[in-house]
Amino acid sequence: MNEWPQKCFVGLHGWFKSPSFFGGGKRPPLLAALSFLFDPLQVYGFKSPHHQQGTNVIPLLSSVHYDPSQFKDPNSFNPANFLDENNSFKSSDAFMPFAPGKRICLGAGLARMEIFLFLTTLLQHFTFRPLVAPAEIDLAPQCTGLGNVPPPFQFQVLPR
């Protein structure tokens, strides 16, 4: 997972240039990788016209984020879910980390930009290596409820 986005970024920006979110169409593979990283379990409260007034409805969007009809192999890291046949970033109506429609989080754009800049800067300056073989890493959540709690794991951070 580490090498692919890192190669994409370095190939576009080099080792010493600071990342820029406004790179036009030059960041699609990296955006695809980052899209996968957003927490797929978000909770949103809203009122529905199909319920009595005052009834709170809290949908769990994980049913869409883990739907195999929407995403190929939804339980594993697959940035290709967010790329078209030309390796350009494609958005998916089924991907809703910040809620759908008019109830989308007002900070969604800022959050996407910040995580892009933060992670690309880390990938530019460091290499991340797990302490065990990647096949031995279990990404299944330890606990699932209103969100997923990932299992702890250790890795090395090596300067470039």
mmCIF file of C-alpha atoms in Angstrom:
data_model
loop_
_atom_site.group_PDB
_atom_site.id
_atom_site.type_symbol
_atom_site.label_atom_id
_atom_site.label_comp_id
_atom_site.label_asym_id
_atom_site.label_seq_id
_atom_site.Cartn_x
_atom_site.Cartn_y
_atom_site.Cartn_z
ATOM 1 C CA MET A 1 0.000 0.000 0.000
ATOM 2 C CA ASN A 2 2.849 2.414 0.764
ATOM 3 C CA GLU A 3 4.909 2.162 -2.422
ATOM 4 C CA TRP A 4 2.174 2.728 -5.004
ATOM 5 C CA PRO A 5 0.945 6.162 -3.758
ATOM 6 C CA GLN A 6 4.527 7.145 -2.981
ATOM 7 C CA LYS A 7 5.676 6.384 -6.542
ATOM 8 C CA CYS A 8 2.681 8.291 -7.928
ATOM 9 C CA PHE A 9 3.470 11.371 -5.868
ATOM 10 C CA VAL A 10 7.214 11.379 -6.430
ATOM 11 C CA GLY A 11 6.754 10.813 -10.156
ATOM 12 C CA LEU A 12 4.569 13.933 -10.335
ATOM 13 C CA HIS A 13 6.243 16.244 -7.836
ATOM 14 C CA GLY A 14 9.761 14.949 -7.191
ATOM 15 C CA TRP A 15 11.379 14.483 -3.821
ATOM 16 C CA PHE A 16 11.832 18.109 -2.854
ATOM 17 C CA LYS A 17 8.813 20.007 -4.170
ATOM 18 C CA SER A 18 6.088 20.656 -1.602
ATOM 19 C CA PRO A 19 2.774 18.972 -2.411
ATOM 20 C CA SER A 20 -0.042 21.046 -3.854
ATOM 21 C CA PHE A 21 -3.672 20.008 -3.822
ATOM 22 C CA PHE A 22 -4.361 22.158 -6.860
ATOM 23 C CA GLY A 23 -2.305 20.098 -9.292
ATOM 24 C CA GLY A 24 -5.013 19.796 -11.914
ATOM 25 C CA GLY A 25 -5.399 16.243 -13.187
ATOM 26 C CA LYS A 26 -1.945 15.196 -11.984
ATOM 27 C CA ARG A 27 -3.022 13.516 -8.774
ATOM 28 C CA PRO A 28 -5.716 10.908 -9.669
ATOM 29 C CA PRO A 29 -3.911 7.718 -8.508
ATOM 30 C CA LEU A 30 -3.005 9.327 -5.211
ATOM 31 C CA LEU A 31 -6.559 10.616 -4.719
ATOM 32 C CA ALA A 32 -7.798 7.095 -5.380
ATOM 33 C CA ALA A 33 -5.568 5.735 -2.633
ATOM 34 C CA LEU A 34 -6.602 8.495 -0.227
ATOM 35 C CA SER A 35 -10.298 7.961 -0.979
ATOM 36 C CA PHE A 36 -9.957 4.429 0.254
ATOM 37 C CA LEU A 37 -8.401 5.613 3.500
ATOM 38 C CA PHE A 38 -11.341 7.711 4.671
ATOM 39 C CA ASP A 39 -13.194 5.986 7.492
ATOM 40 C CA PRO A 40 -16.117 4.213 5.834
ATOM 41 C CA LEU A 41 -18.265 4.215 8.963
ATOM 42 C CA GLN A 42 -19.789 7.598 9.596
ATOM 43 C CA VAL A 43 -22.938 8.394 11.530
ATOM 44 C CA TYR A 44 -25.316 11.153 10.554
ATOM 45 C CA GLY A 45 -28.610 12.183 12.123
ATOM 46 C CA PHE A 46 -31.380 13.582 9.953
ATOM 47 C CA LYS A 47 -35.144 13.795 9.834
ATOM 48 C CA SER A 48 -37.102 11.858 7.236
ATOM 49 C CA PRO A 49 -40.574 12.723 5.897
ATOM 50 C CA HIS A 50 -41.504 9.032 6.269
ATOM 51 C CA HIS A 51 -41.286 9.111 10.074
ATOM 52 C CA GLN A 52 -43.214 10.947 12.737
ATOM 53 C CA GLN A 53 -42.033 14.456 13.450
ATOM 54 C CA GLY A 54 -39.200 14.487 15.967
ATOM 55 C CA THR A 55 -38.006 10.975 15.096
ATOM 56 C CA ASN A 56 -34.230 10.830 14.646
ATOM 57 C CA VAL A 57 -32.907 8.453 12.022
ATOM 58 C CA ILE A 58 -29.232 7.497 12.125
ATOM 59 C CA PRO A 59 -28.175 5.656 8.968
ATOM 60 C CA LEU A 60 -24.947 3.679 8.883
ATOM 61 C CA LEU A 61 -23.354 4.220 5.506
ATOM 62 C CA SER A 62 -21.179 1.131 5.829
ATOM 63 C CA SER A 63 -23.807 -0.903 4.013
ATOM 64 C CA VAL A 64 -22.977 1.065 0.861
ATOM 65 C CA HIS A 65 -19.224 1.258 1.438
ATOM 66 C CA TYR A 66 -18.973 -2.524 1.745
ATOM 67 C CA ASP A 67 -21.408 -3.337 -1.064
ATOM 68 C CA PRO A 68 -19.740 -5.629 -3.651
ATOM 69 C CA SER A 69 -22.121 -4.356 -6.336
ATOM 70 C CA GLN A 70 -20.602 -0.876 -5.849
ATOM 71 C CA PHE A 71 -16.939 -1.709 -5.163
ATOM 72 C CA LYS A 72 -14.840 -4.615 -6.388
ATOM 73 C CA ASP A 73 -13.546 -6.488 -3.321
ATOM 74 C CA PRO A 74 -14.770 -3.839 -0.833
ATOM 75 C CA ASN A 75 -13.004 -5.386 2.184
ATOM 76 C CA SER A 76 -9.457 -4.877 0.890
ATOM 77 C CA PHE A 77 -7.296 -1.947 -0.162
ATOM 78 C CA ASN A 78 -8.125 -1.358 -3.821
ATOM 79 C CA PRO A 79 -7.524 2.183 -5.139
ATOM 80 C CA ALA A 80 -8.677 0.958 -8.565
ATOM 81 C CA ASN A 81 -12.230 1.387 -7.246
ATOM 82 C CA PHE A 82 -11.660 5.130 -7.707
ATOM 83 C CA LEU A 83 -9.905 5.100 -11.100
ATOM 84 C CA ASP A 84 -11.423 4.858 -14.560
ATOM 85 C CA GLU A 85 -9.895 2.981 -17.501
ATOM 86 C CA ASN A 86 -7.539 5.942 -18.181
ATOM 87 C CA ASN A 87 -6.235 5.991 -14.575
ATOM 88 C CA SER A 88 -8.121 9.236 -13.967
ATOM 89 C CA PHE A 89 -9.851 9.810 -10.662
ATOM 90 C CA LYS A 90 -13.563 8.989 -10.775
ATOM 91 C CA SER A 91 -15.933 9.741 -8.000
ATOM 92 C CA SER A 92 -18.559 7.241 -6.969
ATOM 93 C CA ASP A 93 -22.051 8.054 -5.717
ATOM 94 C CA ALA A 94 -21.669 5.101 -3.347
ATOM 95 C CA PHE A 95 -18.677 6.658 -1.565
ATOM 96 C CA MET A 96 -20.010 9.006 1.122
ATOM 97 C CA PRO A 97 -17.485 9.572 3.936
ATOM 98 C CA PHE A 98 -18.947 13.030 4.613
ATOM 99 C CA ALA A 99 -22.659 12.213 4.138
ATOM 100 C CA PRO A 100 -24.683 12.431 0.947
ATOM 101 C CA GLY A 101 -26.535 15.261 -0.738
ATOM 102 C CA LYS A 102 -27.447 18.506 0.944
ATOM 103 C CA ARG A 103 -26.393 17.154 4.331
ATOM 104 C CA ILE A 104 -22.748 16.803 3.341
ATOM 105 C CA CYS A 105 -20.259 18.032 5.921
ATOM 106 C CA LEU A 106 -19.374 21.681 5.336
ATOM 107 C CA GLY A 107 -15.714 20.873 5.968
ATOM 108 C CA ALA A 108 -15.509 17.994 3.459
ATOM 109 C CA GLY A 109 -13.403 19.897 0.931
ATOM 110 C CA LEU A 110 -11.039 21.175 3.595
ATOM 111 C CA ALA A 111 -10.731 17.696 5.135
ATOM 112 C CA ARG A 112 -9.869 16.143 1.753
ATOM 113 C CA MET A 113 -7.289 18.832 1.047
ATOM 114 C CA GLU A 114 -5.690 18.549 4.492
ATOM 115 C CA ILE A 115 -5.394 14.756 4.423
ATOM 116 C CA PHE A 116 -3.960 14.929 0.887
ATOM 117 C CA LEU A 117 -1.280 17.445 1.913
ATOM 118 C CA PHE A 118 -0.491 15.655 5.185
ATOM 119 C CA LEU A 119 -0.139 12.165 3.710
ATOM 120 C CA THR A 120 1.711 13.233 0.565
ATOM 121 C CA THR A 121 4.231 15.155 2.682
ATOM 122 C CA LEU A 122 4.789 12.051 4.826
ATOM 123 C CA LEU A 123 5.191 9.847 1.742
ATOM 124 C CA GLN A 124 7.598 12.358 0.235
ATOM 125 C CA HIS A 125 9.946 12.293 3.231
ATOM 126 C CA PHE A 126 9.526 8.826 4.754
ATOM 127 C CA THR A 127 9.148 5.166 3.859
ATOM 128 C CA PHE A 128 6.822 3.083 6.011
ATOM 129 C CA ARG A 129 7.641 -0.607 6.463
ATOM 130 C CA PRO A 130 5.688 -3.111 8.563
ATOM 131 C CA LEU A 131 7.634 -5.166 11.111
ATOM 132 C CA VAL A 132 5.939 -8.353 9.878
ATOM 133 C CA ALA A 133 5.189 -9.639 6.399
ATOM 134 C CA PRO A 134 2.258 -7.720 4.834
ATOM 135 C CA ALA A 135 0.349 -10.994 4.439
ATOM 136 C CA GLU A 136 0.398 -11.407 8.225
ATOM 137 C CA ILE A 137 -1.322 -8.061 8.875
ATOM 138 C CA ASP A 138 -4.993 -8.541 9.723
ATOM 139 C CA LEU A 139 -7.013 -5.422 8.947
ATOM 140 C CA ALA A 140 -10.280 -6.826 10.322
ATOM 141 C CA PRO A 141 -11.623 -4.449 12.979
ATOM 142 C CA GLN A 142 -11.266 -5.451 16.616
ATOM 143 C CA CYS A 143 -14.619 -3.920 17.371
ATOM 144 C CA THR A 144 -17.462 -2.682 15.193
ATOM 145 C CA GLY A 145 -20.292 -0.481 16.360
ATOM 146 C CA LEU A 146 -20.816 3.120 15.370
ATOM 147 C CA GLY A 147 -17.295 2.930 13.950
ATOM 148 C CA ASN A 148 -14.538 0.424 13.351
ATOM 149 C CA VAL A 149 -11.651 0.020 15.779
ATOM 150 C CA PRO A 150 -8.623 -1.234 13.843
ATOM 151 C CA PRO A 151 -6.190 -3.654 15.453
ATOM 152 C CA PRO A 152 -2.863 -2.193 16.576
ATOM 153 C CA PHE A 153 0.205 -2.909 14.526
ATOM 154 C CA GLN A 154 3.763 -1.625 14.443
ATOM 155 C CA PHE A 155 5.829 -0.324 11.561
ATOM 156 C CA GLN A 156 9.154 1.380 10.895
ATOM 157 C CA VAL A 157 9.406 4.933 9.668
ATOM 158 C CA LEU A 158 12.570 5.364 7.613
ATOM 159 C CA PRO A 159 13.750 8.739 6.321
ATOM 160 C CA ARG A 160 14.251 8.971 2.572
#
